[in-house]
């Protein structure tokens, strides 16, 4: 059975891009192997320096994942900082991580190109990520396209460490892309919190209506035939209500369906699809002790794994 492992940045209120691009995939994989997921709060420190906000975001992220269907009896959900062994492992990996490899990391290069001063934490971010993956002996890392380079770096560093210390310390993992690696936002660009074009998983009522009815469209009149593949409304609808997708495509092509009405159809489907998730979210939010207990239980298992891997690594390099 493969072991899946993936990390989630605690970035607060998650959206349909996160859901269809990552969360739904993670939920499905629970039945296809051993599933490990963690909330990457050490990583979050490279962009968030506000203790209260970080704590709230970690809680929100855990609530979202549980509400969306992660089942603590079928997966291990934990908080990265509950496994401090990963930071020691990061140091061991840093000693074999080539500078040129890190200088080539897109996440780092992007920030520098935008004139944002980078600190060493951001620079070495991929090595902390490698330690996350290797410390759990992960086989497969389900991620979005933006994380592929980081998994490649993990493979390089793991293989190099094994080679240089002449021991089979680390498993060399693979990445796996999900079914919906690109979910468009309400303006047609990639749905992303930083673009302000999201439909949040927990949005309801007026807020949800505002987001969906605000989807940008061209100015074709209702009577005009429309190409569904050019429409953000249709793309989102296909994800939310795949069974009705062909029928909607036919109505787009036939003409007579205005964008306003198409949005109303989409709104109704999003509202219905996420209602059970919203309800579970409310129950979890009202019971923080339950959420904390899940994370505490996950931490025990994840720490056991990390201790075992770290012991192998220390032995291979000659540390006591
Ligand atoms: P982020 O919060 O951007 O780190 O994203 C968390 C996870 O959601 C990552 O696996 C991303 O690849 C995925 N994700 C975020 N936005 C989208 C999107 N618009 N389409 C598909 N996947 C996404
Ligand atoms: N960097 C990932 C992101 O931004 C989160 C992450 C941290 C991760 N450690 C990981 C993902 C280990 C997979 C495996 O989405």
GROMACS .gro file of C-alpha atoms and ligand atoms in nm:
model
  358
    1UNK     CA    1   0.000   0.000   0.000
    2UNK     CA    2   0.148   0.337  -0.095
    3UNK     CA    3   0.185   0.602   0.170
    4UNK     CA    4   0.048   0.940   0.057
    5UNK     CA    5   0.173   1.251   0.223
    6UNK     CA    6   0.087   1.613   0.160
    7UNK     CA    7   0.117   1.942   0.342
    8UNK     CA    8  -0.128   2.227   0.346
    9UNK     CA    9  -0.031   2.585   0.419
   10UNK     CA   10  -0.257   2.732   0.687
   11UNK     CA   11  -0.379   3.020   0.476
   12UNK     CA   12  -0.713   3.076   0.645
   13UNK     CA   13  -1.040   3.049   0.459
   14UNK     CA   14  -0.999   2.801   0.176
   15UNK     CA   15  -1.178   2.820  -0.159
   16UNK     CA   16  -1.309   2.603  -0.441
   17UNK     CA   17  -0.962   2.605  -0.606
   18UNK     CA   18  -0.821   2.444  -0.293
   19UNK     CA   19  -1.117   2.206  -0.276
   20UNK     CA   20  -1.115   2.072  -0.632
   21UNK     CA   21  -0.739   2.114  -0.682
   22UNK     CA   22  -0.624   1.949  -0.360
   23UNK     CA   23  -0.866   1.869  -0.077
   24UNK     CA   24  -1.102   1.645  -0.272
   25UNK     CA   25  -0.802   1.449  -0.401
   26UNK     CA   26  -0.665   1.410  -0.050
   27UNK     CA   27  -1.000   1.286   0.076
   28UNK     CA   28  -1.021   1.026  -0.205
   29UNK     CA   29  -0.672   0.895  -0.141
   30UNK     CA   30  -0.771   0.791   0.210
   31UNK     CA   31  -0.915   0.476   0.054
   32UNK     CA   32  -0.619   0.402  -0.171
   33UNK     CA   33  -0.336   0.374   0.077
   34UNK     CA   34  -0.207   0.518   0.401
   35UNK     CA   35  -0.284   0.889   0.401
   36UNK     CA   36  -0.082   1.148   0.595
   37UNK     CA   37  -0.171   1.517   0.583
   38UNK     CA   38  -0.031   1.798   0.785
   39UNK     CA   39  -0.076   2.169   0.835
   40UNK     CA   40   0.250   2.340   0.743
   41UNK     CA   41   0.277   2.602   1.016
   42UNK     CA   42   0.660   2.619   1.012
   43UNK     CA   43   0.636   2.701   0.643
   44UNK     CA   44   0.374   2.967   0.710
   45UNK     CA   45   0.628   3.164   0.914
   46UNK     CA   46   0.801   3.258   0.589
   47UNK     CA   47   0.505   3.485   0.512
   48UNK     CA   48   0.298   3.531   0.829
   49UNK     CA   49   0.431   3.688   1.147
   50UNK     CA   50   0.127   3.718   1.367
   51UNK     CA   51   0.086   3.454   1.638
   52UNK     CA   52  -0.288   3.502   1.678
   53UNK     CA   53  -0.356   3.487   1.306
   54UNK     CA   54  -0.139   3.179   1.262
   55UNK     CA   55  -0.319   2.994   1.541
   56UNK     CA   56  -0.658   3.086   1.397
   57UNK     CA   57  -0.552   2.981   1.047
   58UNK     CA   58  -0.423   2.645   1.164
   59UNK     CA   59  -0.757   2.580   1.336
   60UNK     CA   60  -0.955   2.694   1.030
   61UNK     CA   61  -0.753   2.473   0.800
   62UNK     CA   62  -0.804   2.169   1.023
   63UNK     CA   63  -1.179   2.240   1.041
   64UNK     CA   64  -1.198   2.275   0.663
   65UNK     CA   65  -1.020   1.949   0.592
   66UNK     CA   66  -1.226   1.756   0.845
   67UNK     CA   67  -1.550   1.911   0.720
   68UNK     CA   68  -1.456   1.820   0.362
   69UNK     CA   69  -1.419   1.455   0.455
   70UNK     CA   70  -1.081   1.374   0.605
   71UNK     CA   71  -1.158   1.100   0.849
   72UNK     CA   72  -0.921   1.073   1.146
   73UNK     CA   73  -0.986   0.698   1.153
   74UNK     CA   74  -0.864   0.658   0.796
   75UNK     CA   75  -0.584   0.914   0.781
   76UNK     CA   76  -0.328   1.086   0.999
   77UNK     CA   77  -0.384   1.461   1.025
   78UNK     CA   78  -0.123   1.655   1.218
   79UNK     CA   79   0.039   1.991   1.273
   80UNK     CA   80   0.392   2.021   1.135
   81UNK     CA   81   0.528   2.199   1.443
   82UNK     CA   82   0.416   1.908   1.662
   83UNK     CA   83   0.693   1.710   1.493
   84UNK     CA   84   1.004   1.917   1.572
   85UNK     CA   85   1.220   1.630   1.441
   86UNK     CA   86   1.163   1.773   1.092
   87UNK     CA   87   1.371   2.077   1.178
   88UNK     CA   88   1.669   1.863   1.276
   89UNK     CA   89   1.624   1.659   0.962
   90UNK     CA   90   1.616   1.985   0.765
   91UNK     CA   91   1.966   2.063   0.892
   92UNK     CA   92   2.099   1.723   0.788
   93UNK     CA   93   1.947   1.769   0.442
   94UNK     CA   94   2.078   2.125   0.410
   95UNK     CA   95   2.431   1.989   0.430
   96UNK     CA   96   2.375   1.809   0.098
   97UNK     CA   97   2.141   2.059  -0.073
   98UNK     CA   98   2.322   2.236  -0.360
   99UNK     CA   99   2.303   2.617  -0.352
  100UNK     CA  100   2.241   2.619  -0.726
  101UNK     CA  101   1.933   2.401  -0.679
  102UNK     CA  102   1.783   2.636  -0.419
  103UNK     CA  103   1.868   2.945  -0.623
  104UNK     CA  104   1.664   2.790  -0.900
  105UNK     CA  105   1.346   2.744  -0.690
  106UNK     CA  106   1.055   2.925  -0.854
  107UNK     CA  107   0.900   3.035  -0.523
  108UNK     CA  108   1.225   3.206  -0.426
  109UNK     CA  109   1.305   3.347  -0.770
  110UNK     CA  110   0.954   3.495  -0.801
  111UNK     CA  111   0.984   3.690  -0.479
  112UNK     CA  112   1.329   3.820  -0.563
  113UNK     CA  113   1.209   3.917  -0.913
  114UNK     CA  114   0.926   4.116  -0.752
  115UNK     CA  115   1.180   4.301  -0.540
  116UNK     CA  116   1.072   4.137  -0.213
  117UNK     CA  117   1.372   4.085   0.013
  118UNK     CA  118   1.411   3.712   0.077
  119UNK     CA  119   1.530   3.567   0.404
  120UNK     CA  120   1.706   3.236   0.455
  121UNK     CA  121   1.379   3.075   0.564
  122UNK     CA  122   1.222   3.135   0.226
  123UNK     CA  123   1.543   3.034   0.051
  124UNK     CA  124   1.557   2.698   0.230
  125UNK     CA  125   1.178   2.641   0.221
  126UNK     CA  126   1.212   2.347  -0.024
  127UNK     CA  127   1.449   2.166   0.213
  128UNK     CA  128   1.202   2.193   0.502
  129UNK     CA  129   0.946   2.051   0.263
  130UNK     CA  130   1.184   1.766   0.175
  131UNK     CA  131   1.223   1.692   0.546
  132UNK     CA  132   0.842   1.680   0.583
  133UNK     CA  133   0.812   1.423   0.309
  134UNK     CA  134   1.118   1.213   0.394
  135UNK     CA  135   1.048   1.211   0.770
  136UNK     CA  136   0.724   1.022   0.704
  137UNK     CA  137   0.867   0.780   0.446
  138UNK     CA  138   0.611   0.911   0.196
  139UNK     CA  139   0.586   0.725  -0.138
  140UNK     CA  140   0.352   0.956  -0.325
  141UNK     CA  141   0.302   1.330  -0.276
  142UNK     CA  142  -0.031   1.453  -0.418
  143UNK     CA  143   0.010   1.823  -0.503
  144UNK     CA  144  -0.083   2.096  -0.747
  145UNK     CA  145   0.138   2.191  -1.037
  146UNK     CA  146   0.305   2.469  -0.839
  147UNK     CA  147   0.461   2.216  -0.600
  148UNK     CA  148   0.611   1.975  -0.853
  149UNK     CA  149   0.949   2.144  -0.852
  150UNK     CA  150   0.968   2.108  -0.474
  151UNK     CA  151   0.903   1.735  -0.494
  152UNK     CA  152   1.172   1.703  -0.762
  153UNK     CA  153   1.413   1.875  -0.524
  154UNK     CA  154   1.312   1.633  -0.250
  155UNK     CA  155   1.401   1.343  -0.477
  156UNK     CA  156   1.740   1.495  -0.560
  157UNK     CA  157   1.828   1.565  -0.199
  158UNK     CA  158   1.713   1.221  -0.078
  159UNK     CA  159   1.910   1.037  -0.345
  160UNK     CA  160   2.218   1.251  -0.284
  161UNK     CA  161   2.209   1.191   0.091
  162UNK     CA  162   2.174   0.816   0.037
  163UNK     CA  163   2.465   0.823  -0.206
  164UNK     CA  164   2.701   1.041  -0.005
  165UNK     CA  165   2.650   0.854   0.320
  166UNK     CA  166   2.639   0.516   0.147
  167UNK     CA  167   2.318   0.409   0.316
  168UNK     CA  168   1.956   0.354   0.219
  169UNK     CA  169   1.820   0.612   0.462
  170UNK     CA  170   1.545   0.780   0.259
  171UNK     CA  171   1.272   0.658   0.031
  172UNK     CA  172   1.272   0.859  -0.292
  173UNK     CA  173   0.912   0.985  -0.337
  174UNK     CA  174   0.705   1.068  -0.643
  175UNK     CA  175   0.455   1.347  -0.702
  176UNK     CA  176   0.100   1.303  -0.829
  177UNK     CA  177  -0.116   1.570  -0.990
  178UNK     CA  178  -0.491   1.576  -0.924
  179UNK     CA  179  -0.780   1.585  -1.168
  180UNK     CA  180  -0.838   1.960  -1.150
  181UNK     CA  181  -0.497   2.124  -1.133
  182UNK     CA  182  -0.640   2.459  -1.249
  183UNK     CA  183  -0.967   2.597  -1.112
  184UNK     CA  184  -1.055   2.941  -1.250
  185UNK     CA  185  -1.162   3.225  -1.023
  186UNK     CA  186  -1.451   3.467  -1.074
  187UNK     CA  187  -1.236   3.681  -1.307
  188UNK     CA  188  -1.124   3.385  -1.519
  189UNK     CA  189  -0.765   3.381  -1.383
  190UNK     CA  190  -0.648   3.105  -1.146
  191UNK     CA  191  -0.863   3.110  -0.833
  192UNK     CA  192  -0.638   3.244  -0.561
  193UNK     CA  193  -0.681   3.428  -0.236
  194UNK     CA  194  -0.422   3.682  -0.342
  195UNK     CA  195  -0.621   3.771  -0.658
  196UNK     CA  196  -0.945   3.835  -0.469
  197UNK     CA  197  -1.139   3.613  -0.712
  198UNK     CA  198  -1.240   3.327  -0.486
  199UNK     CA  199  -1.558   3.143  -0.395
  200UNK     CA  200  -1.498   3.027  -0.040
  201UNK     CA  201  -1.590   2.675   0.067
  202UNK     CA  202  -1.781   2.807   0.368
  203UNK     CA  203  -1.951   3.099   0.191
  204UNK     CA  204  -2.330   3.101   0.220
  205UNK     CA  205  -2.631   3.325   0.171
  206UNK     CA  206  -2.561   3.674   0.041
  207UNK     CA  207  -2.185   3.624   0.045
  208UNK     CA  208  -2.202   3.318  -0.178
  209UNK     CA  209  -2.451   3.487  -0.407
  210UNK     CA  210  -2.226   3.791  -0.442
  211UNK     CA  211  -1.925   3.577  -0.535
  212UNK     CA  212  -2.107   3.364  -0.795
  213UNK     CA  213  -2.317   3.643  -0.947
  214UNK     CA  214  -1.996   3.848  -0.972
  215UNK     CA  215  -1.833   3.609  -1.221
  216UNK     CA  216  -1.703   3.810  -1.515
  217UNK     CA  217  -1.854   3.734  -1.856
  218UNK     CA  218  -1.840   3.881  -2.205
  219UNK     CA  219  -2.128   4.090  -2.332
  220UNK     CA  220  -2.310   3.829  -2.546
  221UNK     CA  221  -2.689   3.878  -2.520
  222UNK     CA  222  -2.901   3.590  -2.381
  223UNK     CA  223  -3.019   3.480  -2.726
  224UNK     CA  224  -2.665   3.433  -2.863
  225UNK     CA  225  -2.516   3.080  -2.885
  226UNK     CA  226  -2.214   3.056  -2.653
  227UNK     CA  227  -1.904   2.842  -2.638
  228UNK     CA  228  -1.913   2.670  -2.297
  229UNK     CA  229  -1.537   2.614  -2.301
  230UNK     CA  230  -1.480   2.991  -2.292
  231UNK     CA  231  -1.700   3.035  -1.987
  232UNK     CA  232  -1.588   3.040  -1.625
  233UNK     CA  233  -1.949   2.967  -1.526
  234UNK     CA  234  -1.942   2.645  -1.726
  235UNK     CA  235  -1.596   2.544  -1.601
  236UNK     CA  236  -1.700   2.578  -1.239
  237UNK     CA  237  -2.034   2.411  -1.305
  238UNK     CA  238  -1.852   2.110  -1.457
  239UNK     CA  239  -1.662   2.061  -1.134
  240UNK     CA  240  -1.957   2.109  -0.902
  241UNK     CA  241  -2.221   1.917  -1.100
  242UNK     CA  242  -2.038   1.684  -1.343
  243UNK     CA  243  -2.355   1.483  -1.415
  244UNK     CA  244  -2.532   1.786  -1.557
  245UNK     CA  245  -2.239   1.922  -1.746
  246UNK     CA  246  -2.333   1.795  -2.092
  247UNK     CA  247  -2.686   1.932  -2.056
  248UNK     CA  248  -2.554   2.276  -1.964
  249UNK     CA  249  -2.302   2.270  -2.251
  250UNK     CA  250  -2.588   2.199  -2.492
  251UNK     CA  251  -2.788   2.493  -2.358
  252UNK     CA  252  -2.486   2.724  -2.397
  253UNK     CA  253  -2.441   2.619  -2.759
  254UNK     CA  254  -2.811   2.642  -2.846
  255UNK     CA  255  -2.842   3.007  -2.738
  256UNK     CA  256  -3.128   3.141  -2.528
  257UNK     CA  257  -2.950   3.098  -2.195
  258UNK     CA  258  -2.830   3.431  -2.054
  259UNK     CA  259  -2.526   3.450  -1.829
  260UNK     CA  260  -2.740   3.571  -1.539
  261UNK     CA  261  -2.953   3.257  -1.553
  262UNK     CA  262  -2.648   3.035  -1.597
  263UNK     CA  263  -2.500   3.190  -1.283
  264UNK     CA  264  -2.820   3.118  -1.093
  265UNK     CA  265  -2.795   2.752  -1.195
  266UNK     CA  266  -2.434   2.745  -1.078
  267UNK     CA  267  -2.523   2.920  -0.752
  268UNK     CA  268  -2.789   2.660  -0.671
  269UNK     CA  269  -2.547   2.372  -0.737
  270UNK     CA  270  -2.263   2.523  -0.531
  271UNK     CA  271  -2.505   2.600  -0.249
  272UNK     CA  272  -2.637   2.242  -0.245
  273UNK     CA  273  -2.300   2.071  -0.294
  274UNK     CA  274  -2.134   2.251  -0.007
  275UNK     CA  275  -2.428   2.259   0.237
  276UNK     CA  276  -2.326   1.937   0.417
  277UNK     CA  277  -1.965   2.058   0.438
  278UNK     CA  278  -2.084   2.391   0.585
  279UNK     CA  279  -2.291   2.207   0.843
  280UNK     CA  280  -2.002   1.985   0.947
  281UNK     CA  281  -1.779   2.293   0.960
  282UNK     CA  282  -2.015   2.466   1.202
  283UNK     CA  283  -2.026   2.164   1.430
  284UNK     CA  284  -1.647   2.137   1.432
  285UNK     CA  285  -1.598   2.508   1.496
  286UNK     CA  286  -1.821   2.477   1.800
  287UNK     CA  287  -1.605   2.196   1.934
  288UNK     CA  288  -1.241   2.306   1.923
  289UNK     CA  289  -1.143   2.035   2.171
  290UNK     CA  290  -1.245   1.769   1.920
  291UNK     CA  291  -1.032   1.928   1.649
  292UNK     CA  292  -0.738   1.959   1.887
  293UNK     CA  293  -0.776   1.591   1.983
  294UNK     CA  294  -0.751   1.488   1.618
  295UNK     CA  295  -0.430   1.687   1.573
  296UNK     CA  296  -0.285   1.554   1.898
  297UNK     CA  297  -0.355   1.195   1.796
  298UNK     CA  298  -0.202   1.255   1.452
  299UNK     CA  299   0.108   1.408   1.609
  300UNK     CA  300   0.181   1.089   1.805
  301UNK     CA  301   0.191   0.873   1.490
  302UNK     CA  302   0.375   1.130   1.280
  303UNK     CA  303   0.635   1.179   1.552
  304UNK     CA  304   0.700   0.807   1.580
  305UNK     CA  305   0.768   0.792   1.207
  306UNK     CA  306   0.991   1.098   1.216
  307UNK     CA  307   1.193   0.967   1.510
  308UNK     CA  308   1.257   0.642   1.328
  309UNK     CA  309   1.371   0.815   1.010
  310UNK     CA  310   1.582   1.066   1.200
  311UNK     CA  311   1.757   0.785   1.391
  312UNK     CA  312   1.847   0.623   1.058
  313UNK     CA  313   1.979   0.952   0.922
  314UNK     CA  314   2.183   1.034   1.235
  315UNK     CA  315   2.338   0.691   1.234
  316UNK     CA  316   2.431   0.717   0.866
  317UNK     CA  317   2.614   1.046   0.922
  318UNK     CA  318   2.794   0.937   1.237
  319UNK     CA  319   2.599   1.139   1.492
  320UNK     CA  320   2.539   0.968   1.825
  321LIG     P1  321  -0.221   2.730  -0.173
  321LIG     O1  322  -0.307   2.781  -0.065
  321LIG     O2  323  -0.211   2.818  -0.294
  321LIG     O3  324  -0.085   2.681  -0.123
  321LIG     O4  325  -0.293   2.596  -0.228
  321LIG     C1  326  -0.317   2.482  -0.151
  321LIG     C2  327  -0.345   2.367  -0.246
  321LIG     O5  328  -0.457   2.398  -0.330
  321LIG     C3  329  -0.226   2.336  -0.338
  321LIG     O6  330  -0.214   2.196  -0.357
  321LIG     C4  331  -0.265   2.404  -0.468
  321LIG     O7  332  -0.206   2.341  -0.579
  321LIG     C5  333  -0.417   2.392  -0.469
  321LIG     N1  334  -0.480   2.506  -0.540
  321LIG     C6  335  -0.485   2.634  -0.499
  321LIG     N2  336  -0.550   2.712  -0.590
  321LIG     C7  337  -0.586   2.629  -0.692
  321LIG     C8  338  -0.658   2.648  -0.815
  321LIG     N3  339  -0.706   2.767  -0.852
  321LIG     N4  340  -0.675   2.541  -0.895
  321LIG     C9  341  -0.628   2.418  -0.858
  321LIG     N5  342  -0.560   2.394  -0.743
  321LIG    C10  343  -0.539   2.498  -0.660
  322LIG     N1  344   0.461   2.401   0.002
  322LIG     C1  345   0.330   2.343   0.000
  322LIG     C2  346   0.227   2.446  -0.050
  322LIG     O1  347   0.252   2.563  -0.046
  322LIG     C3  348   0.290   2.294   0.137
  322LIG     C4  349   0.381   2.185   0.185
  322LIG     C5  350   0.471   2.193   0.287
  322LIG     C6  351   0.387   2.050   0.136
  322LIG     N2  352   0.533   2.074   0.305
  322LIG     C7  353   0.484   1.983   0.215
  322LIG     C8  354   0.319   1.982   0.035
  322LIG     C9  355   0.516   1.848   0.194
  322LIG    C10  356   0.352   1.846   0.013
  322LIG    C11  357   0.450   1.782   0.093
  322LIG     O2  358   0.118   2.409  -0.093
   0.00000   0.00000   0.00000
